[in-house]
mmCIF file of C-alpha atoms and ligand atoms in Angstrom:
data_model
loop_
_atom_site.group_PDB
_atom_site.id
_atom_site.type_symbol
_atom_site.label_atom_id
_atom_site.label_comp_id
_atom_site.label_asym_id
_atom_site.label_seq_id
_atom_site.Cartn_x
_atom_site.Cartn_y
_atom_site.Cartn_z
ATOM 1 C CA UNK A 23 -6.632 -11.882 -7.474
ATOM 2 C CA UNK A 24 -4.795 -11.340 -10.715
ATOM 3 C CA UNK A 25 -2.256 -8.514 -10.959
ATOM 4 C CA UNK A 26 -0.664 -7.677 -14.283
ATOM 5 C CA UNK A 27 2.289 -5.312 -14.436
ATOM 6 C CA UNK A 28 3.593 -3.383 -17.421
ATOM 7 C CA UNK A 29 7.279 -2.603 -16.851
ATOM 8 C CA UNK A 30 10.655 -2.444 -18.581
ATOM 9 C CA UNK A 31 12.127 -4.406 -15.640
ATOM 10 C CA UNK A 32 9.915 -7.513 -15.258
ATOM 11 C CA UNK A 33 12.735 -9.423 -13.548
ATOM 12 C CA UNK A 34 12.396 -7.150 -10.495
ATOM 13 C CA UNK A 35 9.064 -8.803 -9.716
ATOM 14 C CA UNK A 36 10.701 -12.157 -8.954
ATOM 15 C CA UNK A 37 11.223 -10.575 -5.521
ATOM 16 C CA UNK A 38 7.538 -11.373 -4.925
ATOM 17 C CA UNK A 39 8.174 -15.120 -5.218
ATOM 18 C CA UNK A 40 9.363 -15.460 -1.616
ATOM 19 C CA UNK A 41 7.746 -15.365 1.807
ATOM 20 C CA UNK A 42 4.023 -14.885 2.308
ATOM 21 C CA UNK A 43 3.428 -13.604 -1.225
ATOM 22 C CA UNK A 44 5.441 -16.483 -2.704
ATOM 23 C CA UNK A 45 3.209 -18.952 -0.861
ATOM 24 C CA UNK A 46 0.083 -17.070 -1.915
ATOM 25 C CA UNK A 47 1.194 -17.335 -5.543
ATOM 26 C CA UNK A 48 1.939 -21.045 -5.195
ATOM 27 C CA UNK A 49 -1.529 -21.576 -3.733
ATOM 28 C CA UNK A 50 -3.060 -19.618 -6.628
ATOM 29 C CA UNK A 51 -4.551 -16.981 -4.303
ATOM 30 C CA UNK A 52 -2.746 -14.240 -6.162
ATOM 31 C CA UNK A 53 -1.234 -14.282 -9.610
ATOM 32 C CA UNK A 54 1.396 -11.706 -10.571
ATOM 33 C CA UNK A 55 2.291 -11.422 -14.228
ATOM 34 C CA UNK A 56 5.001 -8.879 -15.106
ATOM 35 C CA UNK A 57 5.179 -8.095 -18.809
ATOM 36 C CA UNK A 58 8.008 -6.312 -20.601
ATOM 37 C CA UNK A 59 6.885 -3.113 -22.324
ATOM 38 C CA UNK A 60 9.915 -3.439 -24.610
ATOM 39 C CA UNK A 61 8.375 -6.577 -26.144
ATOM 40 C CA UNK A 62 5.653 -4.361 -27.620
ATOM 41 C CA UNK A 63 7.773 -1.629 -29.170
ATOM 42 C CA UNK A 64 7.593 -1.269 -32.940
ATOM 43 C CA UNK A 65 10.809 0.770 -32.951
ATOM 44 C CA UNK A 66 13.553 -1.032 -34.818
ATOM 45 C CA UNK A 67 16.030 -0.324 -31.993
ATOM 46 C CA UNK A 68 13.514 -1.513 -29.371
ATOM 47 C CA UNK A 69 13.415 1.991 -27.892
ATOM 48 C CA UNK A 70 10.799 2.772 -25.261
ATOM 49 C CA UNK A 71 11.801 6.378 -24.448
ATOM 50 C CA UNK A 72 12.681 9.664 -26.093
ATOM 51 C CA UNK A 73 13.634 13.253 -25.236
ATOM 52 C CA UNK A 74 10.820 15.525 -23.977
ATOM 53 C CA UNK A 75 9.183 17.997 -26.351
ATOM 54 C CA UNK A 76 9.911 21.496 -25.069
ATOM 55 C CA UNK A 77 13.308 20.425 -23.752
ATOM 56 C CA UNK A 78 14.427 19.585 -20.270
ATOM 57 C CA UNK A 79 16.392 16.892 -18.522
ATOM 58 C CA UNK A 80 15.860 13.158 -18.820
ATOM 59 C CA UNK A 81 13.840 10.903 -21.056
ATOM 60 C CA UNK A 82 10.108 10.285 -21.349
ATOM 61 C CA UNK A 83 8.557 6.896 -22.117
ATOM 62 C CA UNK A 84 6.992 6.949 -25.577
ATOM 63 C CA UNK A 85 3.274 6.254 -25.953
ATOM 64 C CA UNK A 86 3.250 3.425 -28.533
ATOM 65 C CA UNK A 87 4.887 0.601 -26.514
ATOM 66 C CA UNK A 88 2.885 1.523 -23.388
ATOM 67 C CA UNK A 89 -0.414 1.786 -25.249
ATOM 68 C CA UNK A 90 0.115 -1.542 -27.000
ATOM 69 C CA UNK A 91 1.197 -3.334 -23.801
ATOM 70 C CA UNK A 92 -1.766 -2.051 -21.798
ATOM 71 C CA UNK A 93 -4.263 -2.915 -24.505
ATOM 72 C CA UNK A 94 -2.752 -6.351 -25.116
ATOM 73 C CA UNK A 95 -3.082 -7.141 -21.398
ATOM 74 C CA UNK A 96 -6.576 -5.679 -21.033
ATOM 75 C CA UNK A 97 -8.130 -5.401 -24.532
ATOM 76 C CA UNK A 98 -11.646 -4.593 -23.340
ATOM 77 C CA UNK A 99 -10.675 -2.345 -20.450
ATOM 78 C CA UNK A 100 -12.267 -4.650 -17.870
ATOM 79 C CA UNK A 101 -9.486 -4.161 -15.346
ATOM 80 C CA UNK A 102 -8.682 -1.212 -13.071
ATOM 81 C CA UNK A 103 -5.571 0.354 -14.586
ATOM 82 C CA UNK A 104 -3.219 2.146 -12.231
ATOM 83 C CA UNK A 105 -0.184 4.222 -13.139
ATOM 84 C CA UNK A 106 2.401 4.351 -10.339
ATOM 85 C CA UNK A 107 3.435 8.001 -10.156
ATOM 86 C CA UNK A 108 4.710 10.500 -7.582
ATOM 87 C CA UNK A 109 1.924 12.788 -8.866
ATOM 88 C CA UNK A 110 -0.754 10.271 -7.885
ATOM 89 C CA UNK A 111 -2.979 10.142 -4.825
ATOM 90 C CA UNK A 112 -0.973 8.851 -1.888
ATOM 91 C CA UNK A 113 -1.627 5.218 -1.048
ATOM 92 C CA UNK A 114 -3.217 4.659 2.340
ATOM 93 C CA UNK A 115 -4.939 1.749 4.051
ATOM 94 C CA UNK A 116 -8.450 2.644 2.912
ATOM 95 C CA UNK A 117 -7.231 2.833 -0.690
ATOM 96 C CA UNK A 118 -5.544 -0.550 -0.220
ATOM 97 C CA UNK A 119 -8.802 -2.053 1.063
ATOM 98 C CA UNK A 120 -10.710 -0.611 -1.881
ATOM 99 C CA UNK A 121 -8.227 -1.939 -4.451
ATOM 100 C CA UNK A 122 -8.191 -5.360 -2.756
ATOM 101 C CA UNK A 123 -11.869 -5.717 -3.692
ATOM 102 C CA UNK A 124 -10.973 -5.719 -7.414
ATOM 103 C CA UNK A 125 -10.748 -9.104 -9.159
ATOM 104 C CA UNK A 126 -7.850 -7.892 -11.225
ATOM 105 C CA UNK A 127 -5.477 -4.921 -11.441
ATOM 106 C CA UNK A 128 -3.150 -3.645 -14.140
ATOM 107 C CA UNK A 129 -0.207 -1.667 -12.773
ATOM 108 C CA UNK A 130 1.800 0.489 -15.155
ATOM 109 C CA UNK A 131 5.369 1.371 -14.175
ATOM 110 C CA UNK A 132 7.114 4.355 -15.700
ATOM 111 C CA UNK A 133 10.800 5.057 -15.627
ATOM 112 C CA UNK A 134 13.018 8.054 -16.327
ATOM 113 C CA UNK A 135 11.083 11.352 -16.204
ATOM 114 C CA UNK A 136 7.729 9.627 -16.531
ATOM 115 C CA UNK A 137 5.455 8.640 -19.388
ATOM 116 C CA UNK A 138 3.800 10.541 -22.218
ATOM 117 C CA UNK A 139 0.756 12.305 -20.731
ATOM 118 C CA UNK A 140 -1.529 10.979 -23.493
ATOM 119 C CA UNK A 141 -1.198 7.458 -22.057
ATOM 120 C CA UNK A 142 -2.629 8.715 -18.778
ATOM 121 C CA UNK A 143 -5.508 10.339 -20.677
ATOM 122 C CA UNK A 144 -6.166 7.360 -22.939
ATOM 123 C CA UNK A 145 -5.434 4.298 -20.859
ATOM 124 C CA UNK A 146 -5.188 4.969 -17.121
ATOM 125 C CA UNK A 147 -7.978 4.980 -14.508
ATOM 126 C CA UNK A 148 -6.025 6.172 -11.516
ATOM 127 C CA UNK A 149 -2.552 7.445 -10.556
ATOM 128 C CA UNK A 150 -1.129 6.216 -7.252
ATOM 129 C CA UNK A 151 1.915 7.435 -5.347
ATOM 130 C CA UNK A 152 3.484 5.606 -2.419
ATOM 131 C CA UNK A 153 4.731 8.801 -0.773
ATOM 132 C CA UNK A 154 6.182 12.245 -1.222
ATOM 133 C CA UNK A 155 9.543 11.253 -2.656
ATOM 134 C CA UNK A 156 10.693 10.367 -6.145
ATOM 135 C CA UNK A 157 12.096 6.962 -7.090
ATOM 136 C CA UNK A 158 13.780 5.986 -10.352
ATOM 137 C CA UNK A 159 10.740 4.048 -11.512
ATOM 138 C CA UNK A 160 7.331 2.687 -10.614
ATOM 139 C CA UNK A 161 8.499 -0.893 -9.985
ATOM 140 C CA UNK A 162 9.144 -0.621 -6.242
ATOM 141 C CA UNK A 163 5.896 1.345 -5.748
ATOM 142 C CA UNK A 164 4.028 -1.370 -7.702
ATOM 143 C CA UNK A 165 5.526 -4.031 -5.437
ATOM 144 C CA UNK A 166 4.512 -2.025 -2.376
ATOM 145 C CA UNK A 167 0.943 -1.831 -3.687
ATOM 146 C CA UNK A 168 0.885 -5.557 -4.552
ATOM 147 C CA UNK A 169 2.164 -6.469 -1.100
ATOM 148 C CA UNK A 170 -0.317 -4.235 0.724
ATOM 149 C CA UNK A 171 -3.304 -5.357 -1.369
ATOM 150 C CA UNK A 172 -2.440 -9.075 -1.251
ATOM 151 C CA UNK A 173 -2.695 -9.074 2.523
ATOM 152 C CA UNK A 174 -6.444 -8.492 2.116
ATOM 153 C CA UNK A 175 -6.966 -11.402 -0.264
ATOM 154 C CA UNK A 176 -8.788 -14.239 1.502
ATOM 155 C CA UNK A 177 -6.358 -16.932 2.680
ATOM 156 C CA UNK A 178 -3.121 -14.985 2.101
ATOM 157 C CA UNK A 179 -2.598 -14.240 5.798
ATOM 158 C CA UNK A 180 -3.100 -16.886 8.458
ATOM 159 C CA UNK A 181 -5.631 -16.034 11.172
ATOM 160 C CA UNK A 182 -2.732 -15.181 13.505
ATOM 161 C CA UNK A 183 -1.574 -12.491 11.070
ATOM 162 C CA UNK A 184 -4.981 -10.979 10.425
ATOM 163 C CA UNK A 185 -5.407 -7.417 9.196
ATOM 164 C CA UNK A 186 -8.033 -6.529 11.781
ATOM 165 C CA UNK A 187 -5.775 -5.544 14.709
ATOM 166 C CA UNK A 188 -2.948 -3.627 13.170
ATOM 167 C CA UNK A 189 -1.855 -0.092 12.540
ATOM 168 C CA UNK A 190 -4.474 1.864 10.561
ATOM 169 C CA UNK A 191 -7.161 -0.829 10.715
ATOM 170 C CA UNK A 192 -9.028 1.391 13.176
ATOM 171 C CA UNK A 193 -7.321 4.621 12.141
ATOM 172 C CA UNK A 194 -4.776 4.395 14.984
ATOM 173 C CA UNK A 195 -1.183 3.156 15.071
ATOM 174 C CA UNK A 196 -0.573 -0.224 16.642
ATOM 175 C CA UNK A 197 0.138 -0.807 20.346
ATOM 176 C CA UNK A 198 3.590 -2.169 21.321
ATOM 177 C CA UNK A 199 4.090 -5.936 21.251
ATOM 178 C CA UNK A 200 6.251 -8.105 23.517
ATOM 179 C CA UNK A 201 7.189 -11.772 23.555
ATOM 180 C CA UNK A 202 9.498 -14.021 25.611
ATOM 181 C CA UNK A 203 11.637 -13.477 27.625
ATOM 182 C CA UNK A 204 9.827 -11.442 30.293
ATOM 183 C CA UNK A 205 13.027 -9.512 30.964
ATOM 184 C CA UNK A 206 15.584 -8.545 28.336
ATOM 185 C CA UNK A 207 18.689 -6.372 28.835
ATOM 186 C CA UNK A 208 17.107 -4.992 31.997
ATOM 187 C CA UNK A 209 13.801 -4.109 30.311
ATOM 188 C CA UNK A 210 10.668 -5.853 31.591
ATOM 189 C CA UNK A 211 7.427 -6.635 29.792
ATOM 190 C CA UNK A 212 4.674 -4.384 31.263
ATOM 191 C CA UNK A 213 2.984 -6.194 34.175
ATOM 192 C CA UNK A 214 -0.498 -5.778 32.740
ATOM 193 C CA UNK A 215 0.355 -8.044 29.784
ATOM 194 C CA UNK A 216 1.253 -10.849 32.200
ATOM 195 C CA UNK A 217 -1.834 -10.312 34.370
ATOM 196 C CA UNK A 218 -4.215 -12.492 32.375
ATOM 197 C CA UNK A 219 -6.854 -9.768 32.810
ATOM 198 C CA UNK A 220 -8.180 -9.322 29.282
ATOM 199 C CA UNK A 221 -10.173 -6.205 30.047
ATOM 200 C CA UNK A 222 -7.137 -4.446 31.546
ATOM 201 C CA UNK A 223 -4.968 -5.597 28.637
ATOM 202 C CA UNK A 224 -7.473 -4.255 26.121
ATOM 203 C CA UNK A 225 -7.646 -0.911 27.910
ATOM 204 C CA UNK A 226 -3.857 -0.657 28.214
ATOM 205 C CA UNK A 227 -3.405 -1.428 24.522
ATOM 206 C CA UNK A 228 -6.023 1.077 23.443
ATOM 207 C CA UNK A 229 -4.426 3.782 25.585
ATOM 208 C CA UNK A 230 -1.012 3.001 24.079
ATOM 209 C CA UNK A 231 -2.527 3.267 20.604
ATOM 210 C CA UNK A 232 -3.896 6.686 21.501
ATOM 211 C CA UNK A 233 -0.610 7.895 23.021
ATOM 212 C CA UNK A 234 1.531 6.671 20.135
ATOM 213 C CA UNK A 235 -0.799 8.037 17.474
ATOM 214 C CA UNK A 236 -1.106 11.415 19.191
ATOM 215 C CA UNK A 237 2.674 11.717 19.514
ATOM 216 C CA UNK A 238 3.721 10.420 16.081
ATOM 217 C CA UNK A 239 0.759 11.145 13.843
ATOM 218 C CA UNK A 240 -1.215 14.062 15.267
ATOM 219 C CA UNK A 241 -2.812 14.415 11.814
ATOM 220 C CA UNK A 242 -4.505 11.007 12.204
ATOM 221 C CA UNK A 243 -5.292 11.563 15.862
ATOM 222 C CA UNK A 244 -7.062 14.899 15.497
ATOM 223 C CA UNK A 245 -8.906 13.706 12.406
ATOM 224 C CA UNK A 246 -10.353 10.876 14.526
ATOM 225 C CA UNK A 247 -11.062 13.041 17.574
ATOM 226 C CA UNK A 248 -11.788 16.526 16.263
ATOM 227 C CA UNK A 249 -13.947 17.608 19.210
ATOM 228 C CA UNK A 250 -12.597 15.906 22.320
ATOM 229 C CA UNK A 251 -9.273 14.354 23.205
ATOM 230 C CA UNK A 252 -9.794 10.930 24.848
ATOM 231 C CA UNK A 253 -6.357 11.165 26.491
ATOM 232 C CA UNK A 254 -7.171 14.330 28.396
ATOM 233 C CA UNK A 255 -10.665 15.834 28.724
ATOM 234 C CA UNK A 256 -12.552 12.728 27.997
ATOM 235 C CA UNK A 257 -10.636 9.879 29.574
ATOM 236 C CA UNK A 258 -13.510 7.649 30.697
ATOM 237 C CA UNK A 259 -15.616 7.987 27.596
ATOM 238 C CA UNK A 260 -12.667 7.623 25.226
ATOM 239 C CA UNK A 261 -11.279 4.470 26.788
ATOM 240 C CA UNK A 262 -13.355 1.906 24.975
ATOM 241 C CA UNK A 263 -14.515 4.018 22.141
ATOM 242 C CA UNK A 264 -13.861 2.230 18.891
ATOM 243 C CA UNK A 265 -12.214 4.667 16.557
ATOM 244 C CA UNK A 266 -13.559 5.334 13.118
ATOM 245 C CA UNK A 267 -11.742 4.089 10.049
ATOM 246 C CA UNK A 268 -9.468 6.420 8.165
ATOM 247 C CA UNK A 269 -11.818 7.335 5.382
ATOM 248 C CA UNK A 270 -9.656 10.102 4.033
ATOM 249 C CA UNK A 271 -8.930 8.618 0.651
HETATM 250 N N1 ADE B 26 7.523 6.557 -9.311
HETATM 251 C C1 ADE B 26 8.559 7.290 -8.866
HETATM 252 N N2 ADE B 26 8.368 7.705 -7.620
HETATM 253 C C2 ADE B 26 7.159 7.222 -7.236
HETATM 254 C C3 ADE B 26 6.380 7.293 -6.052
HETATM 255 N N3 ADE B 26 6.790 7.975 -4.991
HETATM 256 N N4 ADE B 26 5.190 6.677 -6.023
HETATM 257 C C4 ADE B 26 4.749 6.002 -7.108
HETATM 258 N N5 ADE B 26 5.435 5.896 -8.240
HETATM 259 C C5 ADE B 26 6.630 6.487 -8.324
#
């Protein structure tokens, strides 16, 4: 998968050269190319921002350098173009899975008070937020998106790190994990996990998923089980029920 990024801070993306994503880039499974918007400005002082029409605090990124960067990177608009913005749709796992199916993405990072609205109208397919808080720019959100999407690219994760049994893959939060030693600071690993009984382990894990999701994310829990609560009314039926995916994009 090829991911191009338009940013005024391309050096920030060297953070993706380490760990799992670093390896994936070395293997050619993903390619991340961060391009400096400033290289495309026609302003003699290399400016990429200006004061907002109508007044107000902060600076707004001017349209020309953004427009030229985006259209140099994707001249025929063949690539899904995403503007990272707190006003966008909030990123969730189903959105990640959808975006991971694209061959190529172009992520546009704004800074300051945002970008000129005409760029969104002219050049952007979709605005994506990573949560209800405001950061100083779209670079960290773009890296979050790249990280989340890359995990779905074939070969990036080893089979032991697969995406199929983790939080959100079935719409529920993940069950707790334990490893050696069996006892640590007076806390023991639950007996069932040492029992070797795979059916009991599966049931215990599913129940933990239900309990944790109900407690921490009742929004997810009641969206999955609108009519009956598998932890109370419906214990037997709910036990092995495979939960639906979070399709709430
Ligand atoms: N830019 C600034 N804050 C952001 C956020 N929460 N999500 C995406 N882009 C942003």
